[in-house]
Short mmCIF file of C-alpha atoms and ligand atoms in Angstrom, two decimals:
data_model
loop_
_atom_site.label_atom_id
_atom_site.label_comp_id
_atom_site.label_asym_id
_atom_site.label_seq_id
_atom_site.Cartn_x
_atom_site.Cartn_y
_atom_site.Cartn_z
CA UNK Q 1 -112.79 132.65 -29.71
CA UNK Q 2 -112.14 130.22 -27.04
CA UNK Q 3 -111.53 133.41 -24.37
CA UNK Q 4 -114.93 135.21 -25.22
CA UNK Q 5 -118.17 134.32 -23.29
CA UNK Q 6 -119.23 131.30 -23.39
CA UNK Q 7 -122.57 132.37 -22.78
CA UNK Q 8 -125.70 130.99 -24.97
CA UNK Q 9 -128.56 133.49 -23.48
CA UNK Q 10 -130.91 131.90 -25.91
CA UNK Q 11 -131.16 128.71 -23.74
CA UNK Q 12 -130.12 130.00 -20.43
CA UNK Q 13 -133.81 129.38 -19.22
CA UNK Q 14 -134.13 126.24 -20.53
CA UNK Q 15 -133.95 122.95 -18.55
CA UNK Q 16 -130.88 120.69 -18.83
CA UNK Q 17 -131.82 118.09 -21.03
CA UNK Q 18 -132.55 121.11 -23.72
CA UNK Q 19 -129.50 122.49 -23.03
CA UNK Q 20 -127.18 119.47 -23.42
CA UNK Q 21 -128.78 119.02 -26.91
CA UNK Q 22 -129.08 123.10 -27.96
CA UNK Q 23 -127.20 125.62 -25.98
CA UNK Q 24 -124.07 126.32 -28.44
CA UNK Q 25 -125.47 124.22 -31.26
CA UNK Q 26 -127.54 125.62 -33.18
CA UNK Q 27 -127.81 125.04 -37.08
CA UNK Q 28 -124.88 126.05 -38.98
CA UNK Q 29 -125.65 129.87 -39.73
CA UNK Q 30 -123.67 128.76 -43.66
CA UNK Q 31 -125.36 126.03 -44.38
CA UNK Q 32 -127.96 125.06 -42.40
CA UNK Q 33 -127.05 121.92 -40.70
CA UNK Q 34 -128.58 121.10 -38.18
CA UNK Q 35 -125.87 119.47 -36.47
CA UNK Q 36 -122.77 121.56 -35.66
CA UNK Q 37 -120.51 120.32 -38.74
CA UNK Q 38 -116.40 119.34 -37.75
CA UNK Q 39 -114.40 122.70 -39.09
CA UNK Q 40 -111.42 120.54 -40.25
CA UNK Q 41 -109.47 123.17 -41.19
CA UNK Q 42 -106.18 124.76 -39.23
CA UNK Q 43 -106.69 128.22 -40.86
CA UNK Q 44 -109.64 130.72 -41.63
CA UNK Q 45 -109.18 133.07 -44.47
CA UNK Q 46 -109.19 137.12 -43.81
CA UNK Q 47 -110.92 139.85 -46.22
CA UNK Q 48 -108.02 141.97 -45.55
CA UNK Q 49 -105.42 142.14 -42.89
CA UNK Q 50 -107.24 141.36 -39.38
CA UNK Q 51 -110.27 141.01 -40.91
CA UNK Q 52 -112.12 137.82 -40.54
CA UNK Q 53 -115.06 136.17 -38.73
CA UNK Q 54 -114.27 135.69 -35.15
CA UNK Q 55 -111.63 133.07 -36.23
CA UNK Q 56 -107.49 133.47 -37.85
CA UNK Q 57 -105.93 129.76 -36.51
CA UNK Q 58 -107.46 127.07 -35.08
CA UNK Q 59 -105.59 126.21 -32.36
CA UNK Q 60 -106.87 129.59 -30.70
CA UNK Q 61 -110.13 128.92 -31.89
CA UNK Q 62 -112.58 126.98 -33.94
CA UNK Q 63 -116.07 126.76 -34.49
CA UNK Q 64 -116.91 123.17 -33.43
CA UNK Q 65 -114.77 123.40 -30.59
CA UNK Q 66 -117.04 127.26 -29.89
CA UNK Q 67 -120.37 124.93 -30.10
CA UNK Q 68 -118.70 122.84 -27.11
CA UNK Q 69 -117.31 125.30 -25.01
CA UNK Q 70 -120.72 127.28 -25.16
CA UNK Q 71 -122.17 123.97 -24.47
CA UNK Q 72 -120.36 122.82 -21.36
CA UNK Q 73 -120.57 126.27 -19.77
CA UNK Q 74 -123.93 126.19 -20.10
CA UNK Q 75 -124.22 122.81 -18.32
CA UNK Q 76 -121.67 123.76 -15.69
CA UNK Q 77 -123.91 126.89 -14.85
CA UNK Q 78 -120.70 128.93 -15.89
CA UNK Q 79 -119.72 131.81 -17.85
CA UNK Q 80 -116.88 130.42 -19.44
CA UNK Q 81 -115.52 127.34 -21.11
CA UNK Q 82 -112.74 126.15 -22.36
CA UNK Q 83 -112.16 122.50 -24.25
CA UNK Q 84 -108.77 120.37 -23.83
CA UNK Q 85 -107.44 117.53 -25.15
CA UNK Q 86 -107.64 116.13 -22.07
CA UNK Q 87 -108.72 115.77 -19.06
CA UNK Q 88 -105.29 115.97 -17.66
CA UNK Q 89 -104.31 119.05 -20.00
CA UNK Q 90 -107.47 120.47 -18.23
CA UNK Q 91 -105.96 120.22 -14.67
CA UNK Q 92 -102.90 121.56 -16.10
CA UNK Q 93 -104.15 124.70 -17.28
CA UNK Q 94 -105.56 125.41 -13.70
CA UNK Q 95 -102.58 124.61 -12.14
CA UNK Q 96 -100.25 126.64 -14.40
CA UNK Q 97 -102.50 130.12 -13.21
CA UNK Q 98 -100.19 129.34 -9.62
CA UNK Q 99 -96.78 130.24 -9.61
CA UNK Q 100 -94.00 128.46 -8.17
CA UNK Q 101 -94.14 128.80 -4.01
CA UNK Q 102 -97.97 129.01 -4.33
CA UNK Q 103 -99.35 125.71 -2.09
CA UNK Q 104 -102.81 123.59 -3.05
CA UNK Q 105 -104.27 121.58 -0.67
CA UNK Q 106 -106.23 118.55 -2.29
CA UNK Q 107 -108.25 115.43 -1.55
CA UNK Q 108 -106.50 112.59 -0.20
CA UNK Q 109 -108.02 110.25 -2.85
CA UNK Q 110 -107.63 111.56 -6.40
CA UNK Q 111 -107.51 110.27 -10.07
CA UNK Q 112 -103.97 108.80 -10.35
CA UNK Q 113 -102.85 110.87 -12.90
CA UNK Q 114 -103.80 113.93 -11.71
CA UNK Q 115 -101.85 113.09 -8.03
CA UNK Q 116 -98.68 111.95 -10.72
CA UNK Q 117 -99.53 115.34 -12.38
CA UNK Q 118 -98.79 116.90 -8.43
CA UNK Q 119 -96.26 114.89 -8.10
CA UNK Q 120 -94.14 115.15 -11.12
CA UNK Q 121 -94.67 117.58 -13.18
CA UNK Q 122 -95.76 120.22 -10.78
CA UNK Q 123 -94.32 119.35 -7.74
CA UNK Q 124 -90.99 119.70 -9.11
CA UNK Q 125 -91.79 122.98 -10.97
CA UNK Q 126 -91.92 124.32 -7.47
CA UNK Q 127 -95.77 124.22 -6.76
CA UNK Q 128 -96.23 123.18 -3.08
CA UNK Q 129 -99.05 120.80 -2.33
CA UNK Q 130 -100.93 118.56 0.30
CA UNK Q 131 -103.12 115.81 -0.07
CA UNK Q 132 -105.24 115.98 2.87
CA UNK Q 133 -108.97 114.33 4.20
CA UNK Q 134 -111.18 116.74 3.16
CA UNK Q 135 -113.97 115.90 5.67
CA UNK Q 136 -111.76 117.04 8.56
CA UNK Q 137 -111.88 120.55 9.10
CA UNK Q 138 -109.24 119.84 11.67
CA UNK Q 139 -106.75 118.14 8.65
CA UNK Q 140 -108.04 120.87 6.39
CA UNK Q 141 -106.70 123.62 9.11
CA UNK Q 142 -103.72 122.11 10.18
CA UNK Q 143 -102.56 121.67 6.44
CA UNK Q 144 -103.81 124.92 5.41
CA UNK Q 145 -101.05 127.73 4.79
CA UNK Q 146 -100.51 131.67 4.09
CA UNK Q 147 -99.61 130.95 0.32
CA UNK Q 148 -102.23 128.15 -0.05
CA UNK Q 149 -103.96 129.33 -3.23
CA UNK Q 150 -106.13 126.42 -4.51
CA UNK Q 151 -107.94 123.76 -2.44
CA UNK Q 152 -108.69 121.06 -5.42
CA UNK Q 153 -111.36 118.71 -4.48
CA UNK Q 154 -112.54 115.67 -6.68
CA UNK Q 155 -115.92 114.64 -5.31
CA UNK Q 156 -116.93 111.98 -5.44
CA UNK Q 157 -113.77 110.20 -5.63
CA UNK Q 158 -112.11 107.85 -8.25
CA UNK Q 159 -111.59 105.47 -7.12
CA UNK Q 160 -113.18 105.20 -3.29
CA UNK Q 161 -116.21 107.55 -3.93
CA UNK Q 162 -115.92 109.44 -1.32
CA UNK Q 163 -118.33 112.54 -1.30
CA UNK Q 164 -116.95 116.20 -0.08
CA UNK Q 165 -119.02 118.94 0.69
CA UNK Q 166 -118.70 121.25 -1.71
CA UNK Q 167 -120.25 124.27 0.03
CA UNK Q 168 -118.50 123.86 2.98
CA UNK Q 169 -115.48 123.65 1.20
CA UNK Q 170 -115.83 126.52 -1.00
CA UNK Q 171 -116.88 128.91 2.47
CA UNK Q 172 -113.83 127.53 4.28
CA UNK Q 173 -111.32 128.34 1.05
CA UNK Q 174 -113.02 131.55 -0.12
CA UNK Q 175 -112.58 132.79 3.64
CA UNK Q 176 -108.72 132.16 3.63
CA UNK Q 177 -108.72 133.91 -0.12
CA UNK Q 178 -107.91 130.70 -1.92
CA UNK Q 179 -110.32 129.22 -5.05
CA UNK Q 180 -112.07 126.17 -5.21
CA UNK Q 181 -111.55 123.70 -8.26
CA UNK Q 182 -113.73 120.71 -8.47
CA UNK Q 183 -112.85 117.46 -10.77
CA UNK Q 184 -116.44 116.83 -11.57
CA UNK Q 185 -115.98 113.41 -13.84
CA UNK Q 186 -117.85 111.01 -11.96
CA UNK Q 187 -120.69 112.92 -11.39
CA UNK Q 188 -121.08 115.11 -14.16
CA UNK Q 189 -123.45 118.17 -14.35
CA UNK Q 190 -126.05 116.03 -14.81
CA UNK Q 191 -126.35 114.97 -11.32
CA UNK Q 192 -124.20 117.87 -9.69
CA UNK Q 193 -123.34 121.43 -10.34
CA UNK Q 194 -120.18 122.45 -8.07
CA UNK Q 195 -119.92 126.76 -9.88
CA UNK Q 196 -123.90 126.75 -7.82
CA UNK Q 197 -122.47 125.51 -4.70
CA UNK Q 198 -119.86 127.65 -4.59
CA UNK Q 199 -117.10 126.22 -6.43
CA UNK Q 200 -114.94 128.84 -8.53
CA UNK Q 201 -113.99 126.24 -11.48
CA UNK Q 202 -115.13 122.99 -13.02
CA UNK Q 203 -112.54 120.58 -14.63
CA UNK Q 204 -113.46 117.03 -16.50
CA UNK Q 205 -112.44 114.52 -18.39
CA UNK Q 206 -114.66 114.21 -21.19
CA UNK Q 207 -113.52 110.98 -22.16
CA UNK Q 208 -115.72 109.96 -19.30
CA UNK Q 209 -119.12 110.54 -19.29
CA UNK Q 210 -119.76 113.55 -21.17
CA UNK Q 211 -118.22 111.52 -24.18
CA UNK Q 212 -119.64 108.82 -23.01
CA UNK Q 213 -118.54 105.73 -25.44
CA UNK Q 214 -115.20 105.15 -24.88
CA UNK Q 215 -114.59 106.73 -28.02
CA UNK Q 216 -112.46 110.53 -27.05
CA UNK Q 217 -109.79 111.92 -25.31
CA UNK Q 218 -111.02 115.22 -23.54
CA UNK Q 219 -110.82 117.60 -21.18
CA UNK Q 220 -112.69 120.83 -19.84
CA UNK Q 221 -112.50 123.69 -17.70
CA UNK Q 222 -115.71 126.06 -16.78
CA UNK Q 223 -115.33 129.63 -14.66
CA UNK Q 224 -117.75 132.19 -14.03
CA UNK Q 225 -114.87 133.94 -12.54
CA UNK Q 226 -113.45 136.55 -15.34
CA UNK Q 227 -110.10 136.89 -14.51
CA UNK Q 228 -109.10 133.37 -14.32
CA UNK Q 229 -111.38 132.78 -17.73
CA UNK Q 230 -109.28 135.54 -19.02
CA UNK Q 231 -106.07 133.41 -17.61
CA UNK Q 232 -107.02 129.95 -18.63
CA UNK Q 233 -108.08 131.09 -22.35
CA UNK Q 234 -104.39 132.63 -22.88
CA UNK Q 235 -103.17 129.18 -21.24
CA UNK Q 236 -104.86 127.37 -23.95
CA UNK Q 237 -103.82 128.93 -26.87
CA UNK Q 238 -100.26 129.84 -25.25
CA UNK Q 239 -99.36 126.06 -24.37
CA UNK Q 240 -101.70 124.60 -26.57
CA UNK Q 241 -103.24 121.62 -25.81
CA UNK Q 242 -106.45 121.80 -27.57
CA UNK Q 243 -108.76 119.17 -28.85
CA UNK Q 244 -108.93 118.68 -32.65
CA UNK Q 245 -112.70 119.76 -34.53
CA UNK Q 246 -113.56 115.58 -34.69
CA UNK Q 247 -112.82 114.85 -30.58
CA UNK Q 248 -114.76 117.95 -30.13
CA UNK Q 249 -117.52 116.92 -32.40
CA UNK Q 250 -117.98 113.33 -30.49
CA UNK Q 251 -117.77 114.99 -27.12
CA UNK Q 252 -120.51 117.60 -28.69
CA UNK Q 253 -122.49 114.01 -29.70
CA UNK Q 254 -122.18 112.68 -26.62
CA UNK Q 255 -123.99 115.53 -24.35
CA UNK Q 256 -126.90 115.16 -26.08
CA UNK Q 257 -128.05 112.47 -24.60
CA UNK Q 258 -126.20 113.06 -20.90
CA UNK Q 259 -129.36 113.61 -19.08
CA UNK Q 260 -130.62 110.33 -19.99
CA UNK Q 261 -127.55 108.31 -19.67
CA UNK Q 262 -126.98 109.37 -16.33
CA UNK Q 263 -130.50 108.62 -15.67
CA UNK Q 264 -129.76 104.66 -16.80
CA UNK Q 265 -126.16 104.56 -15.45
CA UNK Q 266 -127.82 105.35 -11.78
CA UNK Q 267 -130.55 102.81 -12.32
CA UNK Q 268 -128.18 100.09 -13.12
CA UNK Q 269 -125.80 100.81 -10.43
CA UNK Q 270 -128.52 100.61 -7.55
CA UNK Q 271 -129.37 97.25 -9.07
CA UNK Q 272 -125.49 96.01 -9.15
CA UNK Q 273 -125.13 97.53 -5.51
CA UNK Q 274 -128.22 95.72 -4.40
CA UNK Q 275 -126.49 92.55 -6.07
CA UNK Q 276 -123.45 93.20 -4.29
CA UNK Q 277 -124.44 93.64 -0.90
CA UNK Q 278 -126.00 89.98 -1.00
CA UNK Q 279 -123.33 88.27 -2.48
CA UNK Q 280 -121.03 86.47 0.09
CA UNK Q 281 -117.51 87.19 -0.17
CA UNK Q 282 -117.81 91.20 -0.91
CA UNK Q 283 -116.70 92.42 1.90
CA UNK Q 284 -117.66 96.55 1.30
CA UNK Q 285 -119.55 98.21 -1.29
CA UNK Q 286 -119.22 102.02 -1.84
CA UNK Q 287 -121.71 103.59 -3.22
CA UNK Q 288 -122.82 107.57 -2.20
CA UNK Q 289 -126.44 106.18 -2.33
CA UNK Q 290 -125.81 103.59 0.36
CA UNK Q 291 -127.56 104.96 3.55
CA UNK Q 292 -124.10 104.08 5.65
CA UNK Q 293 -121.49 105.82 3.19
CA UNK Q 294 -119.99 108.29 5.23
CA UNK Q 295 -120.97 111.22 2.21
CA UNK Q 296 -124.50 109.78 1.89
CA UNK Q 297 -125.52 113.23 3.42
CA UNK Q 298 -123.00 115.28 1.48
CA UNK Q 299 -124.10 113.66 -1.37
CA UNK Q 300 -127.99 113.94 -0.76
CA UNK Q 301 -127.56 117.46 -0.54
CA UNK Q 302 -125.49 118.10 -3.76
CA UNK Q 303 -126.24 115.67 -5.96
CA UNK Q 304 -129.30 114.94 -7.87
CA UNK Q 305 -128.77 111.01 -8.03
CA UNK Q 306 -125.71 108.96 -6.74
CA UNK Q 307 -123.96 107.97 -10.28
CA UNK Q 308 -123.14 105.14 -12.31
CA UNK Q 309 -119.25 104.08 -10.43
CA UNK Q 310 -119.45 101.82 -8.00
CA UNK Q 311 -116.38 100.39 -6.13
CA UNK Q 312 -116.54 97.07 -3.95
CA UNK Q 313 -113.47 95.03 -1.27
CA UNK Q 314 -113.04 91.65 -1.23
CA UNK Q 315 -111.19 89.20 1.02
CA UNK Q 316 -107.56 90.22 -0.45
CA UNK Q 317 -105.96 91.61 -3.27
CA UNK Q 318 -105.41 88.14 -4.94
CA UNK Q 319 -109.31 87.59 -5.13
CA UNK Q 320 -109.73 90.76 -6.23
CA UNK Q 321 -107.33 90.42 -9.13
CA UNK Q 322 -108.91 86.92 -9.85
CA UNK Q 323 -112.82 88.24 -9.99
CA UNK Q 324 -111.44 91.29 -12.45
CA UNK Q 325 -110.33 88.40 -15.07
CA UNK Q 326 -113.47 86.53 -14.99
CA UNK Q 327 -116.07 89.25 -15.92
CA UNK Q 328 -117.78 88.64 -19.20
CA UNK Q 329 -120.29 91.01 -19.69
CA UNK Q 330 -118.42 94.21 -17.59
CA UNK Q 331 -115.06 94.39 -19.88
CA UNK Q 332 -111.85 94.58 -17.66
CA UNK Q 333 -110.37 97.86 -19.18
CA UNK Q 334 -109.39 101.69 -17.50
CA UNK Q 335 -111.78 104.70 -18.19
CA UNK Q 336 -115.04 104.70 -17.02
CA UNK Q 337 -118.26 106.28 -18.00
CA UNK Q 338 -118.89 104.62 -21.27
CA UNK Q 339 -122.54 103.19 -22.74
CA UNK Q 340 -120.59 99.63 -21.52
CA UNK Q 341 -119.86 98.08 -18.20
CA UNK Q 342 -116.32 98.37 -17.16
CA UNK Q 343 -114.59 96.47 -14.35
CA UNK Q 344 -110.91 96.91 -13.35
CA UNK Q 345 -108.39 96.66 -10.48
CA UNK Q 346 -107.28 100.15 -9.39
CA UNK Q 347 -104.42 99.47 -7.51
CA UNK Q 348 -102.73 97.89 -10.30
CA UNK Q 349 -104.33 99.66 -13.10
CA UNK Q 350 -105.60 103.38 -12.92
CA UNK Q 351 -103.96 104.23 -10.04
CA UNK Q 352 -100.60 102.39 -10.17
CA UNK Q 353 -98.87 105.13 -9.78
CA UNK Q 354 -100.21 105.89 -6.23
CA UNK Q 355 -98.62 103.25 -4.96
CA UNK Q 356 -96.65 104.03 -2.00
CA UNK Q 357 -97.84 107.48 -1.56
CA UNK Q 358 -100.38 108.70 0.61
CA UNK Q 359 -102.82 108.06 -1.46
CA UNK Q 360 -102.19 104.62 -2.32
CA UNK Q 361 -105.57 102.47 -2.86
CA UNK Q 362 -106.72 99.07 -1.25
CA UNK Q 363 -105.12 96.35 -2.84
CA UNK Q 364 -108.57 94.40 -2.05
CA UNK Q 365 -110.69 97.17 -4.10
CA UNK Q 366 -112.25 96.33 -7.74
CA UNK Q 367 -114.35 99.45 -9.49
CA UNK Q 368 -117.11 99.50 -11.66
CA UNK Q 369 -118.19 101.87 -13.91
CA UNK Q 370 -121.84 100.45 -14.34
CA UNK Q 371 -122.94 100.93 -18.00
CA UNK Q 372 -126.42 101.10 -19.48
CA UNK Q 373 -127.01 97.00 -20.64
CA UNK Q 374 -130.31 95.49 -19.34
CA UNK Q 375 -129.14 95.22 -15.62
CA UNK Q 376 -130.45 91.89 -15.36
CA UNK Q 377 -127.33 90.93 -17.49
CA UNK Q 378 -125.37 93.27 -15.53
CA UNK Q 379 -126.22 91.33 -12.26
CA UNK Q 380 -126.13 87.63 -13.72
CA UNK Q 381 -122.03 88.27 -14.47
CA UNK Q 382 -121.68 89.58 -11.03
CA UNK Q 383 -123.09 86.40 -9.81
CA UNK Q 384 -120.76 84.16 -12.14
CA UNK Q 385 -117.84 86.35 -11.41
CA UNK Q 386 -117.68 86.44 -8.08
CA UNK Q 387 -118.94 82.89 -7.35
CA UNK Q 388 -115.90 81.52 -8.25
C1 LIG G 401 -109.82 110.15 -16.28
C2 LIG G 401 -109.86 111.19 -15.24
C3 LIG G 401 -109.04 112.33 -15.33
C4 LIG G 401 -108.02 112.50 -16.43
O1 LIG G 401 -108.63 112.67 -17.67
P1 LIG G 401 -107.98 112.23 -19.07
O2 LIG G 401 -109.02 112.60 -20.04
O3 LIG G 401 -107.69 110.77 -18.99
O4 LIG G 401 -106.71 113.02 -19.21
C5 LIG G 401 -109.16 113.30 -14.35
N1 LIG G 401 -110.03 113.17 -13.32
C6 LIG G 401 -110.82 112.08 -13.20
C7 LIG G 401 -111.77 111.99 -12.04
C8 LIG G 401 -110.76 111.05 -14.13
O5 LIG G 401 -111.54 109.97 -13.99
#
């Protein structure tokens, strides 16, 4: 059922926090549970030939992965959702709606494996594309083309956090006939909700923070817009990469208690910015809720709060490398998003495989995806890390 409406009208009214916990979930209609049990099964039996409850195989379909697709539309503000088994497999399944000689112009600073997924995979299937600086309407023109299709914007971005205007975007696009996608990780619907400001499809990685434990492998895609629903739903079953009843029941876990995650990840990152911008040796902090980022007004306007990543410079790439290593309380791993404090190096770690492209990162540049701890502890292993 993973191409019907995603609709829950029940909770449409109802604020976010209620949603996240209810909209798609409600007790098992068998059984009574009261959470949203993991169908592990691959096959549904039928009364008689094509008869059966909404469900025949479950890689088309599945109840647990329903509950989560209802869910994230509802979040998104969108019509339709659709659950991946990746984030990645997500971005593919947009992608593969263009057809070969069909151009995409997107951000100049992207996830890594979604530029690789440009690069490599798509690139060479004979999709044209563009990474471009989004603020510029003057870049954004001069790249723009008759067959551009798709103008894919991550905002803000991994790993620079830089914020794009999402409205603006969307009006320029939608005037040239192209759709809008917007890679809405890092902020989440929590904080911002790109289908209201114009946007024409969501995509995540729910291994970020709509998992939010470092414990799944997930993607998503939410549409209001029918006929690319209609497109993306046959791409799902017809390539297949859907998420298995258990990843689908953590990611289901893990939205219930978005709203007040992202309430703690923001707190603790304006107390690790305000830690950073007094310690001597960073040399930049970027943070969308800084007064002199360059999106703080972007970002005022379309976000709700400024997000738990936070991304700083320091003197060269070789003390960057070194403060990474001596982190005890942030963990030096990829991802981001989780209940725990991550730290890593992003030129030689997420987004290795930017390097010498145009969208290759700072070698100087260390990210932080600020967790929930008590942020006193938080700011104490700044202090120790970056003393040294
Ligand atoms: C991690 C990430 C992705 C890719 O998601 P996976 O779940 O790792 O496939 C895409 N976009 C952003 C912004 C990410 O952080």
């Amino acid at each position: 059922m993973g191409d019907t409406d995603g609709r829950d009208d029940r909770w449409a009214r109802a604020g976010f926090a209620t949603r996240a916990i209810h909209a798609g979930q409600d007790p098992d209609p068998a059984t009574g549970a009261v959470i949203v049990p993991v169908y592990q099964t691959s096959t549904f039996a039928q009364r008689g030939v094509g008869e059966h409850a909404g469900w025949d195989y479950a890689r088309s379909g599945n109840p647990t992965r329903d509950a989560l697709e209802t869910a994230l539309a509802s979040l998104e503000g969108g019509a339709h959702g659709f659950a991946f088994a990746s984030g990645l497999a997500a971005g593919d399944a947009v992608l593969r709606t263009l057809a070969p000689g069909d151009h995409v112009v997107m951000g100049n600073d992207v996830y890594g494996g979604t530029y690789r997924q440009f690069a490599r995979v798509h690139g060479p299937w004979g999709l044209e594309f563009d990474p471009v600086d989004l603020s510029s309407v003057d870049a954004l023109e001069a790249a723009w083309r008759p067959e551009t299709r798709l103008l894919w914007v991550e905002t803000p971005t991994n790993p620079l956090l830089t914020v794009f205007d999402i409205a603006a975007l969307a009006a320029f696009a939608h005037e040239r006939g192209a759709r809008v996608v917007v890679d809405n990780t890092f902020a989440t619907p929590a904080l911002q909700r790109p289908l209201a400001l114009g946007a024409d499809v969501v995509v995540h990685s729910t291994t970020k923070y709509l998992g939010g434990h470092s414990d799944v492998v997930g993607g998503a895609v939410v549409t209001s817009d029918g006929e690319l629903a209609e497109r993306i739903g046959f791409l799902q079953n017809a390539v297949g990469g859907v998420p298995g009843p258990w990843d689908v029941f953590l990611v289901l876990r893990g939205i219930k208690t978005l709203a007040v995650r992202m309430r703690a990840h923001c707190e603790n990152a304006r107390a690790v910015v305000a830690a950073l911008e007094e310690l001597p040796g960073v040399r930049q902090v970027l943070y969308p809720g800084l007064p002199d980022h360059p999106g703080h007004d972007a970002a005022t306007r379309q976000m709700d709060d400024f997000g738990g990543m936070v991304s700083f410079r320091l003197a060269d790439e070789a003390a960057a490398v070194a403060a990474c290593g001596r982190f005890r309380v942030f963990t030096l791993a990829e991802s981001l998003g989780g209940v725990e404090s991550l730290v890593e190096h992003p030129g030689r770690m997420t987004h290795l495989s930017t390097a010498g492209s145009p969208l290759e990162v700072p070698g100087d540049l260390v990210r932080l995806s600020v967790g929930i701890e008590d942020p006193a502890d938080l700011v104490a292993d700044l202090h120790q890390a970056l003393a040294g």
